[in-house]
Coordinates of C-alpha atoms in Angstrom, one line a residue:
M268 CA -66.0 -46.4 -57.2
Y269 CA -62.8 -47.7 -58.7
F270 CA -59.3 -47.4 -59.0
P271 CA -57.6 -44.0 -60.3
L272 CA -56.2 -44.1 -63.8
L273 CA -52.3 -45.2 -63.6
F274 CA -50.0 -42.2 -62.9
V275 CA -51.8 -39.6 -63.1
S276 CA -49.8 -36.6 -62.5
L277 CA -51.1 -34.3 -59.7
Q278 CA -49.4 -31.3 -60.8
T279 CA -49.1 -30.6 -65.0
S280 CA -45.6 -30.0 -65.5
L281 CA -44.5 -32.2 -67.5
P282 CA -40.6 -32.8 -68.5
A283 CA -39.2 -31.5 -71.2
F284 CA -36.1 -33.2 -73.6
A285 CA -34.5 -31.9 -77.1
N286 CA -34.6 -34.8 -78.2
D287 CA -37.3 -37.5 -77.2
T288 CA -34.1 -40.1 -79.1
L289 CA -31.6 -39.5 -76.4
F290 CA -33.0 -40.4 -72.6
P291 CA -31.0 -37.8 -70.4
T292 CA -28.9 -40.2 -67.8
N293 CA -27.8 -37.6 -65.5
E294 CA -30.2 -35.7 -65.2
W295 CA -32.4 -37.3 -63.5
V296 CA -29.6 -38.9 -61.9
K297 CA -29.9 -35.8 -60.0
K298 CA -33.4 -34.9 -60.4
L299 CA -33.9 -38.2 -58.3
S300 CA -31.4 -37.8 -55.8
K301 CA -32.5 -34.7 -54.2
K302 CA -33.7 -34.3 -50.9
D303 CA -37.0 -32.5 -51.2
V304 CA -40.0 -32.4 -51.7
L305 CA -40.3 -31.3 -55.9
R306 CA -38.8 -35.7 -55.5
Y307 CA -42.0 -37.0 -55.5
Q308 CA -43.3 -34.2 -59.0
F309 CA -39.8 -36.2 -60.3
M310 CA -41.1 -39.4 -60.0
Y311 CA -44.5 -38.5 -61.9
D312 CA -42.0 -36.4 -65.0
L313 CA -40.3 -39.6 -65.2
M314 CA -43.2 -42.1 -65.5
N315 CA -45.1 -39.7 -67.7
F316 CA -42.1 -40.1 -69.8
F317 CA -42.2 -43.4 -70.1
N318 CA -45.9 -43.6 -70.3
R319 CA -45.3 -41.7 -73.5
K320 CA -43.4 -43.7 -74.9
Y321 CA -45.1 -46.7 -74.4
Y322 CA -48.2 -45.8 -74.8
N323 CA -47.1 -43.4 -78.0
E324 CA -44.8 -44.8 -79.4
K325 CA -44.7 -47.8 -78.3
D326 CA -41.0 -48.0 -78.1
T327 CA -40.7 -50.3 -74.9
G328 CA -36.6 -50.9 -76.4
F329 CA -36.1 -47.5 -75.1
I330 CA -37.7 -47.5 -72.0
S331 CA -36.0 -50.9 -70.9
D332 CA -32.3 -48.9 -72.0
A333 CA -33.7 -46.3 -70.4
L334 CA -34.0 -48.0 -66.3
N335 CA -31.0 -50.4 -67.8
Q336 CA -29.0 -47.3 -67.0
L337 CA -30.4 -45.6 -64.5
E338 CA -29.9 -49.0 -62.0
K339 CA -25.7 -49.0 -63.1
R340 CA -26.5 -46.3 -61.1
I341 CA -27.7 -47.9 -58.3
S342 CA -25.4 -46.0 -55.6
T343 CA -24.8 -45.1 -51.7
N344 CA -28.3 -43.0 -51.8
H345 CA -31.0 -44.2 -51.2
Y346 CA -34.3 -41.2 -52.1
F347 CA -32.3 -41.9 -56.4
N348 CA -33.0 -45.8 -54.9
G349 CA -36.2 -46.0 -53.4
Q350 CA -37.8 -43.7 -56.0
L351 CA -35.9 -45.9 -59.1
Y352 CA -37.5 -48.9 -58.4
L353 CA -41.1 -47.1 -57.9
V354 CA -40.7 -46.7 -61.1
K355 CA -39.6 -49.9 -62.2
A356 CA -42.6 -51.1 -60.3
Q357 CA -45.0 -49.5 -61.9
V358 CA -42.6 -50.5 -65.4
E359 CA -43.7 -52.8 -64.4
Y360 CA -47.9 -53.1 -64.0
A361 CA -48.1 -50.3 -67.6
Q362 CA -46.5 -53.2 -69.5
G363 CA -48.7 -55.9 -67.9
K364 CA -45.6 -58.0 -67.1
S365 CA -45.6 -60.4 -63.7
V366 CA -47.7 -59.2 -60.1
E367 CA -44.7 -61.3 -58.0
Q368 CA -41.5 -58.9 -59.6
A369 CA -43.3 -55.9 -59.8
K370 CA -44.0 -56.6 -55.7
K371 CA -40.5 -57.6 -55.1
F372 CA -39.8 -53.9 -56.8
C373 CA -41.7 -52.6 -54.2
E374 CA -40.0 -53.7 -51.7
M375 CA -37.0 -53.0 -52.4
G376 CA -38.1 -49.3 -53.0
L377 CA -39.3 -49.4 -49.2
Q378 CA -36.4 -50.6 -47.5
E379 CA -34.5 -48.0 -49.6
A380 CA -37.0 -45.3 -48.4
Y381 CA -35.7 -47.5 -45.0
Q382 CA -32.5 -46.5 -45.5
T383 CA -32.9 -42.7 -45.4
E384 CA -34.4 -42.1 -41.9
D385 CA -36.6 -39.5 -44.1
D386 CA -40.5 -40.8 -41.9
N387 CA -42.0 -38.4 -44.7
F388 CA -39.5 -40.2 -48.0
I389 CA -40.8 -43.4 -45.9
A390 CA -44.8 -42.9 -45.7
Q391 CA -44.2 -40.9 -48.7
V392 CA -42.7 -44.6 -50.8
S393 CA -45.8 -46.2 -49.2
W394 CA -48.3 -44.2 -50.2
R395 CA -46.8 -45.1 -54.3
N396 CA -46.8 -48.5 -53.4
G397 CA -50.3 -49.2 -51.7
E398 CA -51.3 -47.1 -54.9
L399 CA -49.4 -49.7 -57.4
M400 CA -51.0 -52.5 -55.7
A401 CA -54.8 -51.2 -55.6
Y402 CA -53.7 -51.8 -60.0
F403 CA -52.1 -55.0 -59.4
Q404 CA -55.8 -55.9 -57.1
E405 CA -53.5 -56.7 -54.7
I406 CA -55.7 -55.2 -51.4
D407 CA -54.4 -57.2 -48.8
L408 CA -51.0 -55.4 -49.5
N409 CA -53.1 -52.2 -51.4
V410 CA -53.9 -52.4 -47.4
S411 CA -50.9 -53.2 -45.9
Y412 CA -49.2 -50.7 -47.5
Y413 CA -51.8 -47.5 -46.9
L414 CA -52.0 -48.1 -43.3
L415 CA -48.1 -48.1 -42.8
A416 CA -47.7 -44.9 -44.0
D417 CA -50.7 -43.7 -41.8
E418 CA -49.2 -44.6 -38.9
I419 CA -45.7 -43.2 -39.3
I420 CA -47.9 -40.1 -40.2
Q421 CA -49.0 -39.9 -37.5
H422 CA -46.2 -39.6 -35.8
L423 CA -45.6 -36.5 -38.0
E424 CA -45.6 -33.4 -36.3
K425 CA -45.6 -31.5 -40.2
K426 CA -48.3 -34.0 -42.4
P427 CA -47.0 -34.3 -45.7
F428 CA -49.0 -33.3 -48.1
F429 CA -50.1 -35.8 -49.3
A430 CA -52.0 -37.1 -46.1
N431 CA -55.0 -36.5 -47.3
W432 CA -54.5 -38.9 -50.4
L433 CA -53.6 -41.5 -48.5
I434 CA -57.0 -41.0 -46.5
R435 CA -59.4 -41.0 -48.8
D436 CA -57.3 -44.3 -50.3
L437 CA -57.8 -46.0 -47.5
G438 CA -61.6 -44.7 -47.3
E439 CA -61.7 -46.4 -50.9
T440 CA -59.8 -49.3 -49.8
F441 CA -61.4 -50.3 -46.6
Y442 CA -64.8 -50.6 -48.8
Y443 CA -62.9 -53.2 -51.1
S444 CA -62.5 -55.7 -48.2
R445 CA -65.7 -55.1 -47.3
Q446 CA -65.1 -52.6 -43.9
Y447 CA -67.7 -50.3 -44.2
D448 CA -67.3 -48.2 -40.8
K449 CA -64.4 -47.7 -42.0
S450 CA -64.2 -47.0 -45.5
V451 CA -67.4 -44.2 -43.9
D452 CA -64.4 -43.1 -41.5
Y453 CA -61.8 -42.7 -43.3
L454 CA -63.5 -40.6 -46.7
E455 CA -66.0 -38.5 -43.9
R456 CA -62.0 -37.3 -41.9
G457 CA -60.1 -37.4 -46.3
L458 CA -62.8 -34.9 -47.3
A459 CA -63.7 -33.1 -44.4
D460 CA -61.0 -30.4 -45.4
W461 CA -60.5 -30.0 -49.2
L462 CA -57.5 -27.9 -50.1
D463 CA -56.6 -28.9 -53.6
T464 CA -56.6 -26.5 -56.9
F465 CA -55.0 -29.2 -59.5
P466 CA -57.2 -29.9 -62.2
S467 CA -58.1 -32.8 -61.7
A468 CA -58.9 -32.3 -58.7
E469 CA -62.5 -32.2 -59.2
Y470 CA -62.8 -35.8 -60.4
F471 CA -61.2 -37.2 -58.1
R472 CA -63.5 -34.9 -55.3
I473 CA -66.4 -36.4 -57.2
R474 CA -65.5 -39.5 -57.0
Y475 CA -64.8 -39.6 -53.5
L476 CA -68.2 -38.5 -52.2
N477 CA -69.8 -41.6 -54.6
S478 CA -67.4 -44.1 -52.8
L479 CA -68.3 -42.7 -49.6
G480 CA -72.2 -42.8 -50.4
Q481 CA -71.7 -46.4 -51.6
A482 CA -70.1 -46.6 -48.4
Y483 CA -73.5 -45.7 -46.0
K484 CA -75.5 -48.0 -48.4
Q485 CA -73.3 -50.8 -48.1
L486 CA -73.8 -50.3 -43.8
G487 CA -78.1 -49.7 -44.4
Q488 CA -77.7 -46.2 -43.9
L489 CA -80.3 -44.6 -47.1
D490 CA -79.9 -41.5 -46.1
S491 CA -76.5 -40.1 -45.1
A492 CA -75.8 -42.1 -49.1
M493 CA -78.4 -40.0 -50.9
I494 CA -76.9 -36.7 -48.7
N495 CA -72.8 -38.2 -50.4
Y496 CA -74.4 -39.0 -54.0
Q497 CA -75.3 -35.6 -54.1
R498 CA -73.1 -33.5 -52.8
S499 CA -70.7 -35.7 -55.6
M500 CA -73.9 -34.7 -58.0
E501 CA -73.3 -30.9 -57.5
F502 CA -69.7 -31.4 -58.9
V503 CA -70.4 -32.9 -61.4
N504 CA -73.2 -30.4 -62.6
K505 CA -70.8 -27.3 -62.1
Y506 CA -68.1 -28.9 -64.0
N507 CA -69.6 -30.8 -66.1
K508 CA -68.6 -34.5 -65.8
S509 CA -70.3 -36.3 -68.3
T510 CA -69.7 -39.9 -67.4
W511 CA -69.7 -39.1 -63.5
R512 CA -73.5 -37.7 -64.5
G513 CA -74.3 -41.1 -65.8
I514 CA -72.7 -43.3 -62.2
N515 CA -74.4 -41.5 -60.0
N516 CA -77.5 -41.6 -61.3
V517 CA -77.3 -45.1 -61.7
F518 CA -76.7 -45.2 -57.1
I519 CA -79.2 -42.8 -56.4
A520 CA -81.5 -44.8 -58.6
E521 CA -81.1 -47.6 -56.5
I522 CA -81.3 -45.9 -53.5
Y523 CA -85.0 -44.9 -54.9
F524 CA -85.0 -48.2 -55.7
L525 CA -84.8 -49.3 -52.1
R526 CA -87.0 -47.0 -50.5
K527 CA -89.6 -48.5 -53.8
D528 CA -89.2 -46.1 -55.5
Y529 CA -89.7 -48.0 -58.9
E530 CA -90.0 -45.7 -61.0
T531 CA -88.1 -42.7 -60.2
A532 CA -85.6 -46.0 -60.1
K533 CA -86.1 -46.6 -64.1
R534 CA -86.9 -42.9 -64.8
L535 CA -82.7 -42.3 -63.4
I536 CA -81.8 -44.9 -65.5
H537 CA -83.5 -44.4 -69.4
D538 CA -83.2 -40.9 -69.3
E539 CA -80.7 -39.7 -67.1
Y540 CA -78.0 -42.1 -67.8
K541 CA -76.0 -40.4 -71.6
V542 CA -72.8 -42.8 -71.6
K543 CA -73.1 -46.0 -73.8
Y544 CA -72.6 -48.8 -71.9
T545 CA -69.3 -49.1 -72.8
D546 CA -67.8 -46.3 -71.8
E547 CA -67.8 -47.6 -68.5
P548 CA -69.2 -51.0 -68.4
N549 CA -68.9 -51.8 -64.9
F550 CA -70.7 -49.6 -63.9
S551 CA -73.0 -49.4 -67.6
A552 CA -74.0 -53.1 -66.0
Y553 CA -74.6 -51.9 -62.6
G554 CA -77.9 -50.1 -64.1
L555 CA -78.2 -52.8 -66.6
R556 CA -79.0 -55.1 -63.3
L557 CA -80.8 -52.5 -61.9
L558 CA -83.4 -52.7 -64.4
A559 CA -83.4 -55.9 -64.1
R560 CA -84.4 -55.9 -61.0
I561 CA -87.0 -53.5 -61.5
D562 CA -89.2 -55.7 -64.0
L563 CA -88.8 -58.1 -61.6
V564 CA -91.0 -56.3 -59.5
Q565 CA -93.3 -54.8 -61.7
G566 CA -93.8 -58.2 -63.6
R567 CA -92.1 -57.7 -66.8
Y568 CA -90.4 -60.8 -67.1
D569 CA -88.8 -60.4 -70.6
S570 CA -87.7 -57.1 -70.1
A571 CA -85.9 -57.5 -66.9
L572 CA -84.0 -60.8 -68.8
L573 CA -83.5 -58.7 -72.1
H574 CA -81.8 -56.3 -69.4
I575 CA -80.0 -58.9 -67.2
N576 CA -78.7 -60.4 -70.4
Q577 CA -77.3 -56.8 -71.4
A578 CA -75.5 -56.8 -68.1
L579 CA -73.6 -60.0 -67.5
Q580 CA -72.3 -60.2 -72.1
L581 CA -70.7 -55.7 -70.7
L582 CA -69.4 -57.6 -67.4
R583 CA -67.7 -61.2 -69.3
N584 CA -66.4 -58.5 -72.4
H585 CA -64.4 -56.2 -70.7
N586 CA -61.8 -57.0 -67.5
S587 CA -61.2 -54.2 -66.6
F588 CA -60.7 -53.6 -62.4
P589 CA -61.7 -56.9 -61.8
L590 CA -62.2 -57.1 -58.1
L591 CA -64.9 -54.0 -59.1
K592 CA -66.0 -56.4 -62.0
A593 CA -65.9 -59.6 -59.5
N594 CA -68.5 -57.1 -56.7
Y595 CA -70.9 -56.4 -60.1
L596 CA -70.2 -59.9 -61.4
E597 CA -71.9 -61.8 -58.2
L598 CA -74.9 -59.7 -57.7
A599 CA -75.6 -60.4 -61.7
Y600 CA -75.3 -63.7 -61.6
H601 CA -78.1 -62.9 -58.4
T602 CA -80.1 -61.5 -59.9
A603 CA -80.0 -63.5 -63.5
A604 CA -80.8 -66.5 -60.9
D605 CA -84.1 -65.6 -59.6
V606 CA -85.2 -64.2 -63.7
H607 CA -84.7 -67.5 -63.9
R608 CA -86.1 -69.3 -61.4
V609 CA -90.1 -66.9 -62.0
L610 CA -89.6 -67.4 -65.8
D611 CA -89.9 -71.5 -64.6
N612 CA -86.0 -72.3 -66.1
T613 CA -84.5 -75.0 -64.3
D614 CA -81.6 -75.4 -65.9
S615 CA -80.8 -71.5 -65.9
F616 CA -81.5 -71.3 -62.9
Y617 CA -78.9 -73.3 -60.8
H618 CA -76.3 -72.4 -63.6
Y619 CA -76.4 -68.9 -62.0
S620 CA -77.2 -70.2 -58.4
S621 CA -73.8 -72.4 -59.0
L622 CA -71.8 -69.6 -60.3
Y623 CA -72.5 -66.8 -57.9
A624 CA -72.7 -69.2 -54.6
T625 CA -69.3 -69.7 -56.1
L626 CA -68.4 -66.5 -56.9
H627 CA -69.1 -64.9 -53.6
D628 CA -67.8 -67.8 -51.4
S629 CA -64.4 -67.1 -53.3
L630 CA -65.2 -63.3 -53.0
E631 CA -65.8 -63.9 -48.8
R632 CA -62.5 -65.6 -49.0
V633 CA -60.7 -63.3 -50.6
S634 CA -62.6 -60.8 -48.2
T635 CA -61.6 -63.8 -45.2
S636 CA -57.9 -63.3 -46.4
S637 CA -58.0 -60.1 -47.0
N638 CA -58.6 -59.1 -43.6
T639 CA -56.2 -61.4 -42.6
K640 CA -53.3 -60.9 -44.5
M641 CA -53.5 -57.3 -44.0
A642 CA -53.8 -58.1 -40.2
R643 CA -50.8 -60.3 -40.0
L644 CA -48.6 -57.3 -42.5
R645 CA -49.7 -54.8 -40.8
I646 CA -48.5 -56.4 -37.6
E647 CA -44.8 -56.9 -39.7
N648 CA -45.0 -53.5 -40.6
A649 CA -45.1 -52.2 -37.7
R650 CA -42.7 -54.2 -36.0
N651 CA -40.7 -52.8 -39.0
F652 CA -42.0 -50.1 -38.0
Q653 CA -41.0 -50.1 -34.3
T654 CA -37.9 -51.2 -35.9
I655 CA -37.1 -48.0 -37.6
L656 CA -37.7 -46.4 -33.5
E657 CA -35.0 -48.4 -31.9
I658 CA -32.8 -48.1 -34.0
R659 CA -33.7 -44.8 -34.5
R660 CA -33.8 -44.3 -30.6
Q661 CA -30.2 -46.2 -30.6
K662 CA -28.7 -43.7 -33.0
E663 CA -30.0 -40.4 -30.4
A664 CA -28.8 -42.8 -27.5
E665 CA -24.9 -43.5 -28.9
E666 CA -25.3 -40.0 -29.8
Q667 CA -26.6 -37.9 -26.6
K668 CA -23.4 -41.0 -25.0
R669 CA -22.0 -39.6 -27.2
N670 CA -22.7 -36.5 -27.0
L671 CA -21.8 -35.7 -23.2
I672 CA -18.7 -36.7 -23.6
I673 CA -17.3 -34.2 -25.5
A674 CA -19.5 -32.3 -23.2
I675 CA -17.3 -33.8 -19.8
L676 CA -14.2 -33.6 -22.4
I677 CA -15.4 -29.5 -23.1
A678 CA -15.4 -29.9 -18.4
L679 CA -12.3 -31.4 -17.9
S680 CA -10.3 -29.0 -20.6
V681 CA -12.4 -25.3 -19.0
I682 CA -11.7 -26.7 -15.5
I683 CA -7.7 -27.6 -16.5
I684 CA -7.8 -24.6 -18.2
L685 CA -8.3 -22.4 -14.8
I686 CA -6.5 -24.9 -13.0
L687 CA -3.3 -23.9 -14.9
N688 CA -4.6 -20.3 -15.4
K689 CA -4.6 -20.5 -11.6
Q690 CA -1.1 -21.6 -11.3
K691 CA -0.3 -19.8 -13.2
E692 CA -1.9 -17.0 -11.3
K693 CA -0.4 -18.0 -8.2
L694 CA 2.9 -18.3 -9.3
K695 CA 2.9 -14.9 -11.7
Y696 CA 2.0 -13.8 -7.7
K697 CA 4.7 -15.1 -6.3
E698 CA 7.5 -13.8 -8.8
K699 CA 5.9 -10.1 -8.3
L700 CA 6.3 -10.9 -4.5
A701 CA 10.0 -12.4 -4.6
L702 CA 10.9 -9.4 -7.1
Q703 CA 8.9 -7.2 -3.8
E704 CA 11.5 -9.2 -1.6
R705 CA 14.3 -8.2 -4.1
T706 CA 13.9 -4.9 -4.7
A707 CA 13.1 -3.9 -1.2
A708 CA 16.6 -6.6 0.2
K709 CA 18.3 -4.7 -2.4
E710 CA 17.2 -1.7 -0.5
Q711 CA 18.1 -2.5 3.0
L712 CA 21.0 -3.4 1.8
E713 CA 21.3 0.3 0.4
S714 CA 21.1 1.9 2.8
F715 CA 22.8 -1.1 4.6
T716 CA 26.0 -0.5 3.3
Q717 CA 25.9 2.9 3.3
N718 CA 25.3 3.0 7.3
L719 CA 28.3 1.6 6.9
I720 CA 29.6 3.3 5.2
E721 CA 28.6 7.0 6.6
K722 CA 29.9 5.5 10.0
T723 CA 33.2 5.3 8.2
I724 CA 33.9 8.7 7.4
L725 CA 32.4 9.5 10.6
I726 CA 35.1 7.6 12.0
E727 CA 37.1 9.2 9.5
K728 CA 36.9 12.2 10.4
L729 CA 36.7 11.9 14.0
E730 CA 40.5 10.1 13.3
T731 CA 41.1 13.6 11.6
Q732 CA 40.1 15.4 14.5
L733 CA 41.3 13.8 16.8
K734 CA 44.8 14.2 15.4
A735 CA 44.7 17.8 15.1
N736 CA 44.3 18.6 18.7
E737 CA 46.4 17.4 22.0
Y738 CA 44.8 14.4 23.7
N739 CA 45.8 13.1 26.4
A740 CA 46.9 9.3 26.9
E741 CA 43.0 8.4 28.0
Q742 CA 42.1 9.6 24.4
Q743 CA 44.3 8.4 23.0
Q744 CA 43.7 4.6 24.0
L745 CA 39.8 5.7 22.8
V746 CA 40.7 6.9 19.3
E747 CA 42.9 3.6 19.1
E748 CA 40.4 1.3 20.1
L749 CA 37.2 3.8 17.5
T750 CA 40.2 2.8 15.2
H751 CA 41.3 -0.3 14.9
Q752 CA 36.7 -1.2 16.2
A753 CA 34.3 -4.0 14.1
I754 CA 31.6 -1.7 12.3
L755 CA 30.2 -4.4 11.5
T756 CA 29.6 -7.6 13.8
E757 CA 28.7 -11.8 13.9
D758 CA 25.2 -10.1 14.0
D759 CA 25.6 -7.9 11.7
W760 CA 27.2 -9.6 9.1
L761 CA 23.8 -12.5 9.6
K762 CA 21.7 -9.9 8.5
F763 CA 23.9 -8.4 5.6
K764 CA 24.3 -12.1 3.9
M765 CA 19.9 -12.5 4.1
L766 CA 19.5 -9.4 2.5
F767 CA 22.6 -9.8 0.3
E768 CA 21.0 -13.2 -0.9
K769 CA 18.0 -11.5 -1.4
T770 CA 19.0 -8.8 -4.0
N771 CA 22.0 -12.6 -5.3
P772 CA 19.6 -15.6 -5.0
G773 CA 22.2 -18.0 -5.0
F774 CA 25.7 -15.6 -4.7
F775 CA 26.9 -18.2 -2.1
T776 CA 26.4 -21.5 -3.5
K777 CA 27.5 -20.8 -6.8
L778 CA 31.2 -19.1 -4.9
K779 CA 31.2 -22.8 -3.0
A780 CA 30.4 -24.4 -5.7
K781 CA 34.4 -22.7 -7.5
V782 CA 35.8 -23.1 -4.2
N783 CA 34.4 -25.2 -2.3
D784 CA 36.4 -24.7 1.3
I785 CA 36.2 -21.1 0.7
S786 CA 36.7 -19.2 4.1
L787 CA 34.0 -17.3 5.6
A788 CA 36.2 -14.0 5.6
E789 CA 36.4 -14.9 1.7
Q790 CA 32.4 -14.5 1.5
R791 CA 32.5 -11.2 3.5
M792 CA 35.2 -10.3 1.5
A793 CA 33.5 -11.9 -1.8
A794 CA 30.4 -9.9 -1.1
L795 CA 32.4 -6.5 -0.6
T796 CA 33.9 -6.8 -3.6
R797 CA 29.9 -8.2 -5.3
L798 CA 29.1 -4.2 -4.0
N799 CA 31.8 -2.3 -6.1
L800 CA 33.2 -0.9 -2.5
T801 CA 36.3 0.3 -2.5
T802 CA 39.7 -0.5 0.1
K803 CA 38.8 2.0 2.7
Q804 CA 35.5 1.3 3.5
K805 CA 35.6 -2.3 3.0
A806 CA 38.6 -2.2 6.2
A807 CA 36.0 0.5 7.5
V808 CA 32.9 -2.7 7.0
L809 CA 35.0 -5.4 8.5
G810 CA 37.2 -3.6 11.4
I811 CA 41.1 -4.1 9.5
S812 CA 43.3 -1.9 7.4
P813 CA 43.1 -0.9 3.8
N814 CA 47.1 -3.1 3.1
S815 CA 44.9 -5.5 4.6
I816 CA 42.3 -4.8 2.0
I817 CA 44.8 -5.2 -0.3
K818 CA 46.5 -8.9 1.6
A819 CA 42.9 -10.6 1.5
K820 CA 42.0 -9.1 -2.4
Q821 CA 45.1 -10.7 -3.4
R822 CA 44.1 -14.0 -1.2
L823 CA 41.2 -13.9 -3.3
R824 CA 42.6 -13.3 -6.8
D825 CA 44.9 -16.3 -6.3
R826 CA 41.7 -18.9 -5.2
F827 CA 39.5 -18.0 -7.9
K828 CA 43.4 -18.3 -9.7
F829 CA 42.3 -14.9 -11.4
E830 CA 45.7 -13.1 -12.5
T831 CA 44.6 -9.7 -11.7
D832 CA 41.8 -7.6 -9.4
S833 CA 39.5 -7.0 -12.2
Q834 CA 38.9 -10.4 -13.2
V835 CA 37.2 -11.1 -10.2
E836 CA 35.2 -8.2 -10.0
E837 CA 33.6 -9.3 -13.5
F838 CA 33.2 -12.8 -12.1
L839 CA 31.8 -12.0 -9.1
T840 CA 29.1 -9.6 -10.9
S841 CA 28.6 -12.9 -13.3
L842 CA 27.6 -14.4 -10.4

């Protein structure tokens, strides 16, 4: 079991550049600033490009210049910032630089991710940070970042594409922190629905099944361990992965060794493990140590010494995957002590026993420390996540408050509009009623006036008839009374005035404003003039002679200080 190679892309596409000597800064700023799934591939593409420059061309100056150009574009786009810090952290590892600087970049990238409030992106960055810490063998930070990503994903309705990868990675990491039950749980979950189809997917499935077998072996469940080794071997044979055939055979041989089937175990290692010892030194050493154990059981002590010395030499001469190496070196020291004990090499026995005890205690402290750090960091990450959720809740509450205020304002606006419309309707109704009243009053006034005129005509006819006939003194007196009788009584005037004011609102008010002390008789004369009645009609209405009407008109003209009757009529019409 070991960690994946750095920067193995989940896709096969690589960015094409017309001229590798020039770095297209603007193009990469645009790509890394996008808010979509493709941004994850863009980050890998950039790293693959840098890897080509570093491993093939050894052009570290180009990479440094390119990163400086990108860093100048650090802005308010937190997607761009977060991914750039991830790339910088990975460059630190690829070029063998400071783990502390890489940690700093990882944390800065995660803080930028928090600023996006995008759960998918936060989980993505945390997962990538965990991967990088695995490369540095920083197990506590490795698990801490993985767990943070896992916690965030649990709250998402739609799981991101890397959710299963994260679970499988956690399974392997729990193995290294010696939490084997959790390792089994996560690896089983991660392998349950295997949907990955990219070119290197079979490599990862082979590896994860092998890791699951090792976790079961550590728990003493040898049958389950064998089943998963064999499942891994099925894919090894299907895709003809010779290296993994040898690795699986070593672990299958270990199961046979634990079952005391030493010949089968030895055959698998000797005959089936075809990989050169230098190809995979950790696993080659693990197989050699196992051969030494078999030799000890079978009493071939010289062979056991040869095999364990070869194992120790392989482990001492490489630095690949230091944590994995340390675990295998611990087992090799323990076996070496046993070999020298049976050979009565006392000094060597105490030497390797001391080396074993020191390394064992160190690894136990690492495991304990990792678990303690993981617990603390997980709490801190949980607090960070809770802080993010609280910020979002506050933001949502503010938005709800703002929306409520907007809704209230809209409701008030609607109510005000409805009230104004209602008032407008009432006003229109009142105006309609007033118009109807004025129309009715005008009709009544016209009818009233017409009745007066008809009465006047009737009196004129009656006088003519009386004058044409002889009549006695009693009849003569009746004609005189009838001729001089006032047709418009006081009650008639009040009724007339009421109707007149409805059809001519404010007429008498404006009249008094013109002539403050205008008399009642002059008001009546003005009203009749406004109705365009003739002199004879006015006389009949007012019950006076035509000459009196002419005099009254003259007084009215003088009162208004007009020179002609037409001016009086125009003035009264304008009121």
